[in-house]
Amino acid sequence: MKHILTVLIALMCISTFSAQEKKFVNLKRALIAPKIDAVLDDPAWEEAEEAKDFIQFRPDVGVKVTDEEETIVKVTYDDNAVYFAAFMRDDPSKIMKQFTTRDNFGQADFFLISINPNNDGQNDTEFLVFSTGTQGDAIVTSDGNEDWGWNAVWDSAVKIVDDGWVVEIKIPYSALRFSNKGIQTWGVNYHRRFARDNRQYTWNPLDLSSGKKIGLMHGETRGIEDINPPTRLSFYPFSSGLTRSFDSENDSDISFGMDVKYGITESFTLDATLVPDFSQIGFDDVELNLGPFEQQFSEQRQFFKEGVDLFNKGNLFYSRRIGNGPSASPTLNSDEIITSSSNGVKVLNALKLSGRTNKGLGIAFFNAITEKTEATIKNTLTENTRTEIIEPLANYNILVIDKQFNGNSSVSLVNTNVTRDGGFRDANVTAGLFNINNKKNTYNYEGAVKVSNVNYRGIDETTSGLSGGLGFNKISGNYRFGIDYEMADKKFDINDMGIQNQNNFSNFSAYATYQTFKPTKKLNSFRVNTWFNYERLFRPNTYSRKNLGVNINGQTKKLMHFGGNVNWEIGKQYDFWEPRTDGRFFTYNNGLNLNVWAGSNRAKKFSFMTRQGFATVLDKDRNVFVHFWAVDPTIRFTDKFSMSYSYQYNQGIGGRGFVTKANDDIVFGQRKQKTIVNSISSTYNFNSFHGLSLTFRNYWSTVTYDNKLYTLENDGSTLNTTGYTVDNIGYNPNVNFNTWNLDFRYSWQFAPGSQLTALYRNSLFNFNNKSRENYFSSINTLLNQPIEHIFSLRMVYYLDFNNMTNVFAKKNS
């Protein structure tokens, strides 16, 4: 009994200590708002309580900050905003301060504020200021990632002083979402990074091994009284002009439009883009695609990148579908050709409504409308022309309802819908999801059920498909593991608004990881993870493939990164997708690939990353070998000027893949492929508000097939004794693919939320069958192709409703 009492007392002491770990400060209202100039002599700061005694969480855990590097934060507020002042003691000569553009991390110290007005541990907003004065802001998504595409308008100032640096910040209430309760307690944490050695500290301690969401480890600001959510209404009118020349053709265009943000309630915000303009988005990293699946591109349009966390629930939303290529191709007679068409579809307008109540109920709605698109077709005999609709007027929408509970769990309902005018394909997908952690945040249970309904063009009846999955994961501690099952039947299809490479699968997977959270004698961090995947078709219930792998990552005390992985496709593999024919498959044995990489300390003026790998098939009847290597050096000439170069080389022999179909045969070819990618990224920032950037990429790839081709047999093997050759299949499958893209951009933030951007772009493309040309001959050929030149100028101006009303009120008084 005595021992039991001792244990209970000890547990009570531990519980009491844990409860006291959450730090807090009491706020006092400012009678006079501080001037945002990084000079902390305002009366508001004299009586403000201090948040100090920061604790390290990376690379070491629990180390208290020294007096020579202490951080002191003060907070106050008034009717319009919340204000922060931070003094960070340091040797000024050691403070790193590389200039970057907004939201871009370079080699610079930073101070970050994470705010959660609902204090629910799940919906954080982050405001970051670098030692250069550059701002960054993000919303923390439900899976713990940071969405840096989100932007707010707020004010900050930075000053380097004799014993460190100072930052002063004003965050207007229009940038936050909070209730109108009389007395409020907000969750908050402060985060400081020393870029020179990547040490990172927070005010309230973080335990990354616990499995808890970061927001659950915040401190608190208490005593915020009698503040009211303002009218959150802002306008972003813009104007853009563009000139384009290509192959002796010239055209120009001027457009006007506006984006609008409106806080419908204190919890929900409406974003709309009226007459959208995407003329200055970056170019896509296009590659030669020989596989059965489409290449997936990242989203570069700001409206579709910002605040889309809820829309990504269930992985049903691929925003590049909106405004992408037409859903149909023209139907041509034997004597007709296409004289004009479009690779893209114009977006007429789009809106997003999203938010979450203080009870954890999240609702998100997205809607976009795209324009009718036509192709022009000419009869080569009569010279008559006609038009054919290849994409009708179309409406895309998503509805998401997501309920968070217990500070760490959620259930969700997601629906996507695409409706096209006329007899074109329509689609609807609905998903139910759950993601539940136990109370101690040690285990996670997740699952999904998804149903698709597609009405194909010209068919009245709807085709329904089903997909689902279950997973169990250990999410805390040094050792973690998980198991997962996913399935989709043959009719499951989300590709109208999502992206799905394959259906008809029944897949099992398992993983295990070991990760250190405290440095060892030689390493700052180390992680090893293994995995095993076993795949079958859903119908018929047929084996497809299996693989086993291990991955290692680490960082040394000198901030060198290293790692490697190996993946083994065990035994005979059945590829049901490469033949491009339902029910057929291609077999190979024991695929093996190995990759290693290493990188130097990025805080140095010169740094690099190098990667090397190979792949083969352990089959006595085949000689397959692929070799890959890359090097990525970066030079920081000054704190304002930096340049990165990347060179990638890939060469393979013995690979086999689909070529064509002929006489009811599926024809495969054995090929040699060589790929070289050169890219350059360079920036010169005059200060934190305006700068120049250059982005260049040249991608070259050749594919040369052995003259004797193969037929795919019913057992998945290939034979080259059936008479098919490169010369008799009706076309030359050899490829020389070459692209060139260059962007040169000037950006100037001339006022809060307002920006002027000038862009010059040129691009070249060449595709032919001269696969035996070397790189330099191919470049000469590419440079002789017609070049596209584009110059565009775009200005966006920020207008806040509250500021506008204050101006009018002053004029009338």
Short mmCIF file of C-alpha atoms in Angstrom, two decimals, residues 25-301:
data_model
loop_
_atom_site.label_atom_id
_atom_site.label_comp_id
_atom_site.label_asym_id
_atom_site.label_seq_id
_atom_site.Cartn_x
_atom_site.Cartn_y
_atom_site.Cartn_z
CA VAL A 25 1.14 36.33 -20.09
CA ASN A 26 -1.62 38.75 -19.12
CA LEU A 27 -2.25 41.51 -21.62
CA LYS A 28 -2.90 45.18 -20.99
CA ARG A 29 -4.73 47.35 -23.46
CA ALA A 30 -2.62 50.06 -25.11
CA LEU A 31 -3.97 53.58 -24.67
CA ILE A 32 -1.76 54.75 -27.52
CA ALA A 33 -0.90 52.32 -30.31
CA PRO A 34 2.84 51.62 -30.66
CA LYS A 35 4.58 53.07 -33.67
CA ILE A 36 5.86 50.23 -35.84
CA ASP A 37 9.50 51.31 -36.22
CA ALA A 38 11.47 48.69 -34.23
CA VAL A 39 12.28 51.32 -31.61
CA LEU A 40 10.72 50.03 -28.40
CA ASP A 41 10.26 53.33 -26.56
CA ASP A 42 6.46 53.43 -26.76
CA PRO A 43 4.50 53.76 -23.49
CA ALA A 44 2.56 50.59 -24.35
CA TRP A 45 5.72 48.47 -23.94
CA GLU A 46 6.66 49.85 -20.53
CA GLU A 47 3.91 47.98 -18.65
CA ALA A 48 3.62 44.93 -20.88
CA GLU A 49 4.54 41.57 -19.35
CA GLU A 50 7.52 39.71 -20.76
CA ALA A 51 7.51 36.33 -22.45
CA LYS A 52 11.03 34.93 -22.09
CA ASP A 53 13.09 31.88 -21.07
CA PHE A 54 12.95 30.25 -24.51
CA ILE A 55 13.67 26.51 -24.80
CA GLN A 56 15.47 24.79 -27.69
CA PHE A 57 13.63 22.09 -29.67
CA ARG A 58 15.98 21.63 -32.64
CA PRO A 59 18.52 20.13 -32.97
CA ASP A 60 18.61 19.50 -29.22
CA VAL A 61 15.56 19.38 -26.96
CA GLY A 62 15.03 21.15 -23.65
CA VAL A 63 18.19 23.30 -23.64
CA LYS A 64 17.58 26.71 -22.10
CA VAL A 65 18.69 29.78 -24.00
CA THR A 66 21.80 31.53 -22.69
CA ASP A 67 21.81 35.12 -21.45
CA GLU A 68 23.89 36.12 -24.49
CA GLU A 69 21.12 34.92 -26.83
CA GLU A 70 17.98 35.62 -24.81
CA THR A 71 14.67 36.52 -26.42
CA ILE A 72 12.13 38.84 -24.78
CA VAL A 73 8.66 39.29 -26.26
CA LYS A 74 5.98 41.77 -25.24
CA VAL A 75 2.36 41.94 -26.39
CA THR A 76 -0.37 44.57 -26.26
CA TYR A 77 -3.58 45.32 -28.09
CA ASP A 78 -6.21 47.95 -28.82
CA ASP A 79 -9.50 48.15 -30.70
CA ASN A 80 -7.84 47.64 -34.09
CA ALA A 81 -4.92 45.25 -33.77
CA VAL A 82 -2.64 43.14 -31.61
CA TYR A 83 0.99 44.30 -31.33
CA PHE A 84 4.21 42.37 -30.67
CA ALA A 85 7.69 43.56 -29.77
CA ALA A 86 10.63 41.18 -29.64
CA PHE A 87 14.22 41.83 -28.63
CA MET A 88 16.63 39.06 -29.64
CA ARG A 89 20.04 39.40 -28.06
CA ASP A 90 22.94 38.33 -30.27
CA ASP A 91 26.28 39.33 -31.74
CA PRO A 92 25.25 41.46 -34.78
CA SER A 93 28.16 40.10 -36.82
CA LYS A 94 26.73 36.57 -36.48
CA ILE A 95 23.15 37.41 -37.49
CA MET A 96 22.48 35.95 -40.94
CA LYS A 97 20.43 38.17 -43.20
CA GLN A 98 20.05 36.97 -46.77
CA PHE A 99 17.36 38.97 -48.56
CA THR A 100 14.53 36.96 -50.11
CA THR A 101 11.06 37.64 -51.44
CA ARG A 102 7.97 37.18 -49.29
CA ASP A 103 7.40 33.67 -47.88
CA ASN A 104 10.75 32.42 -49.22
CA PHE A 105 13.25 31.04 -46.72
CA GLY A 106 16.89 31.87 -47.29
CA GLN A 107 19.82 31.96 -44.91
CA ALA A 108 18.41 34.50 -42.47
CA ASP A 109 17.44 34.46 -38.80
CA PHE A 110 13.72 34.75 -38.16
CA PHE A 111 11.14 35.43 -35.47
CA LEU A 112 7.76 33.71 -35.84
CA ILE A 113 4.46 34.19 -34.05
CA SER A 114 1.92 31.35 -34.07
CA ILE A 115 -1.56 32.51 -33.04
CA ASN A 116 -4.69 30.50 -32.36
CA PRO A 117 -7.55 32.83 -31.30
CA ASN A 118 -9.83 29.85 -30.63
CA ASN A 119 -7.12 28.24 -28.47
CA ASP A 120 -8.19 24.82 -29.77
CA GLY A 121 -4.76 23.56 -30.81
CA GLN A 122 -5.81 22.92 -34.41
CA ASN A 123 -6.14 26.14 -36.39
CA ASP A 124 -2.95 28.20 -36.14
CA THR A 125 -2.00 31.28 -38.12
CA GLU A 126 1.70 32.12 -38.44
CA PHE A 127 3.39 35.48 -38.96
CA LEU A 128 7.12 35.46 -39.59
CA VAL A 129 9.68 38.25 -39.90
CA PHE A 130 13.23 37.66 -41.11
CA SER A 131 16.20 39.65 -39.88
CA THR A 132 16.11 41.43 -43.27
CA GLY A 133 12.58 42.70 -42.67
CA THR A 134 11.02 40.31 -45.20
CA GLN A 135 7.65 38.94 -44.14
CA GLY A 136 6.16 35.47 -44.35
CA ASP A 137 2.74 34.20 -43.30
CA ALA A 138 0.95 30.88 -43.37
CA ILE A 139 -2.00 28.97 -42.05
CA VAL A 140 -1.29 25.60 -40.47
CA THR A 141 -3.30 22.90 -42.21
CA SER A 142 -5.19 20.15 -40.46
CA ASP A 143 -2.37 17.67 -41.12
CA GLY A 144 0.18 19.99 -39.47
CA ASN A 145 1.75 21.36 -42.65
CA GLU A 146 2.14 25.07 -43.34
CA ASP A 147 0.33 26.71 -46.26
CA TRP A 148 2.63 29.58 -47.28
CA GLY A 149 0.34 30.39 -50.21
CA TRP A 150 -1.93 32.20 -47.74
CA ASN A 151 -1.21 35.95 -47.50
CA ALA A 152 -2.47 38.63 -45.13
CA VAL A 153 -1.76 42.35 -44.92
CA TRP A 154 0.06 43.38 -41.73
CA ASP A 155 2.90 45.66 -40.67
CA SER A 156 6.38 45.00 -39.30
CA ALA A 157 9.74 46.68 -38.81
CA VAL A 158 13.22 45.31 -38.06
CA LYS A 159 16.36 46.96 -36.72
CA ILE A 160 19.82 45.51 -36.10
CA VAL A 161 21.21 47.03 -32.88
CA ASP A 162 24.50 46.79 -31.03
CA ASP A 163 23.47 43.78 -28.95
CA GLY A 164 21.08 41.93 -31.27
CA TRP A 165 18.04 42.72 -33.35
CA VAL A 166 14.54 44.04 -32.74
CA VAL A 167 11.27 43.34 -34.49
CA GLU A 168 7.97 45.16 -34.00
CA ILE A 169 4.73 43.84 -35.49
CA LYS A 170 1.16 45.01 -35.91
CA ILE A 171 -1.42 42.40 -36.88
CA PRO A 172 -4.80 43.98 -37.62
CA TYR A 173 -7.82 42.02 -36.51
CA SER A 174 -8.87 41.77 -40.16
CA ALA A 175 -6.00 39.26 -40.61
CA LEU A 176 -7.38 36.97 -37.88
CA ARG A 177 -10.54 35.05 -37.19
CA PHE A 178 -11.90 35.18 -33.64
CA SER A 179 -15.17 35.30 -31.72
CA ASN A 180 -16.75 38.33 -30.08
CA LYS A 181 -16.55 37.00 -26.52
CA GLY A 182 -16.02 39.68 -23.88
CA ILE A 183 -12.84 38.17 -22.40
CA GLN A 184 -10.64 36.01 -24.57
CA THR A 185 -7.63 33.73 -24.14
CA TRP A 186 -5.62 33.07 -27.27
CA GLY A 187 -3.17 30.25 -27.85
CA VAL A 188 0.23 31.62 -28.88
CA ASN A 189 3.82 30.56 -29.26
CA TYR A 190 6.99 32.35 -30.37
CA HIS A 191 9.70 30.73 -32.43
CA ARG A 192 13.25 31.99 -33.04
CA ARG A 193 15.76 30.53 -35.48
CA PHE A 194 19.54 31.03 -35.59
CA ALA A 195 20.30 30.38 -39.26
CA ARG A 196 24.06 30.01 -38.76
CA ASP A 197 23.65 26.63 -37.04
CA ASN A 198 19.89 26.06 -37.42
CA ARG A 199 19.22 26.16 -33.68
CA GLN A 200 15.55 26.81 -33.01
CA TYR A 201 13.84 27.88 -29.79
CA THR A 202 10.25 28.45 -28.69
CA TRP A 203 8.71 30.24 -25.73
CA ASN A 204 6.49 27.34 -24.70
CA PRO A 205 8.43 24.07 -25.04
CA LEU A 206 7.85 21.72 -27.98
CA ASP A 207 8.16 17.95 -27.75
CA LEU A 208 8.29 16.69 -31.34
CA SER A 209 8.42 13.07 -30.17
CA SER A 210 5.04 13.26 -28.43
CA GLY A 211 2.83 12.89 -31.50
CA LYS A 212 0.88 15.98 -30.48
CA LYS A 213 0.00 18.69 -32.93
CA ILE A 214 2.20 21.74 -32.51
CA GLY A 215 -0.84 23.87 -31.64
CA LEU A 216 -1.52 21.77 -28.55
CA MET A 217 1.83 22.90 -27.13
CA HIS A 218 1.14 26.65 -27.29
CA GLY A 219 1.29 29.04 -24.38
CA GLU A 220 -1.49 31.56 -23.79
CA THR A 221 -2.15 35.28 -23.92
CA ARG A 222 -4.89 36.08 -21.42
CA GLY A 223 -7.05 39.05 -20.66
CA ILE A 224 -7.98 40.26 -24.14
CA GLU A 225 -11.15 42.20 -23.43
CA ASP A 226 -13.91 43.91 -25.39
CA ILE A 227 -12.56 43.55 -28.92
CA ASN A 228 -14.92 43.08 -31.83
CA PRO A 229 -14.20 41.33 -35.11
CA PRO A 230 -14.01 44.09 -37.75
CA THR A 231 -15.67 44.07 -41.13
CA ARG A 232 -13.22 41.91 -43.04
CA LEU A 233 -13.65 43.27 -46.55
CA SER A 234 -10.79 43.98 -48.91
CA PHE A 235 -10.46 44.55 -52.64
CA TYR A 236 -7.54 43.77 -54.94
CA PRO A 237 -8.21 45.51 -58.27
CA PHE A 238 -5.60 44.69 -60.88
CA SER A 239 -4.62 45.59 -64.41
CA SER A 240 -2.29 43.72 -66.72
CA GLY A 241 -0.87 44.25 -70.16
CA LEU A 242 0.76 41.59 -72.30
CA THR A 243 2.54 41.48 -75.66
CA ARG A 244 3.46 38.25 -77.40
CA SER A 245 5.41 37.43 -80.53
CA PHE A 246 5.86 34.01 -82.07
CA ASP A 247 7.00 33.01 -85.56
CA SER A 248 6.34 36.48 -87.07
CA GLU A 249 2.94 36.68 -85.36
CA ASN A 250 2.32 39.45 -82.80
CA ASP A 251 -0.57 40.11 -80.47
CA SER A 252 -1.25 42.09 -77.33
CA ASP A 253 -3.88 42.23 -74.64
CA ILE A 254 -4.94 44.47 -71.76
CA SER A 255 -7.16 43.16 -69.00
CA PHE A 256 -8.74 44.43 -65.81
CA GLY A 257 -10.16 42.45 -62.94
CA MET A 258 -10.50 42.24 -59.20
CA ASP A 259 -10.11 39.80 -56.34
CA VAL A 260 -12.34 40.23 -53.30
CA LYS A 261 -12.06 38.92 -49.73
CA TYR A 262 -15.07 39.27 -47.45
CA GLY A 263 -15.48 37.99 -43.90
CA ILE A 264 -19.09 36.84 -43.89
CA THR A 265 -18.87 36.09 -40.15
CA GLU A 266 -16.01 36.08 -37.67
CA SER A 267 -15.33 32.47 -38.74
CA PHE A 268 -15.97 32.33 -42.50
CA THR A 269 -14.36 34.17 -45.40
CA LEU A 270 -15.40 34.50 -49.02
CA ASP A 271 -12.64 34.82 -51.65
CA ALA A 272 -13.57 35.58 -55.23
CA THR A 273 -11.62 36.30 -58.40
CA LEU A 274 -13.59 38.23 -61.00
CA VAL A 275 -12.22 38.16 -64.56
CA PRO A 276 -9.12 36.23 -63.40
CA ASP A 277 -5.70 36.89 -64.88
CA PHE A 278 -3.04 34.16 -64.78
CA SER A 279 -0.67 35.62 -67.35
CA GLN A 280 2.34 35.68 -65.02
CA ILE A 281 2.29 32.20 -63.52
CA GLY A 282 5.52 30.23 -63.74
CA PHE A 283 6.22 27.65 -66.44
CA ASP A 284 5.67 23.92 -65.89
CA ASP A 285 8.59 21.49 -65.72
CA VAL A 286 7.45 19.48 -68.73
CA GLU A 287 9.10 16.09 -69.29
CA LEU A 288 9.01 13.43 -71.99
CA ASN A 289 6.33 11.02 -70.81
CA LEU A 290 6.53 7.46 -72.11
CA GLY A 291 4.37 5.95 -69.39
CA PRO A 292 0.65 5.16 -69.25
CA PHE A 293 -0.19 7.95 -66.78
CA GLU A 294 -0.41 11.70 -67.24
CA GLN A 295 2.28 13.98 -65.83
CA GLN A 296 1.13 15.84 -62.73
CA PHE A 297 2.02 19.53 -62.37
CA SER A 298 2.05 21.70 -59.27
CA GLU A 299 -0.44 24.56 -58.96
CA GLN A 300 1.05 28.00 -59.69
CA ARG A 301 -2.04 30.21 -59.75
#
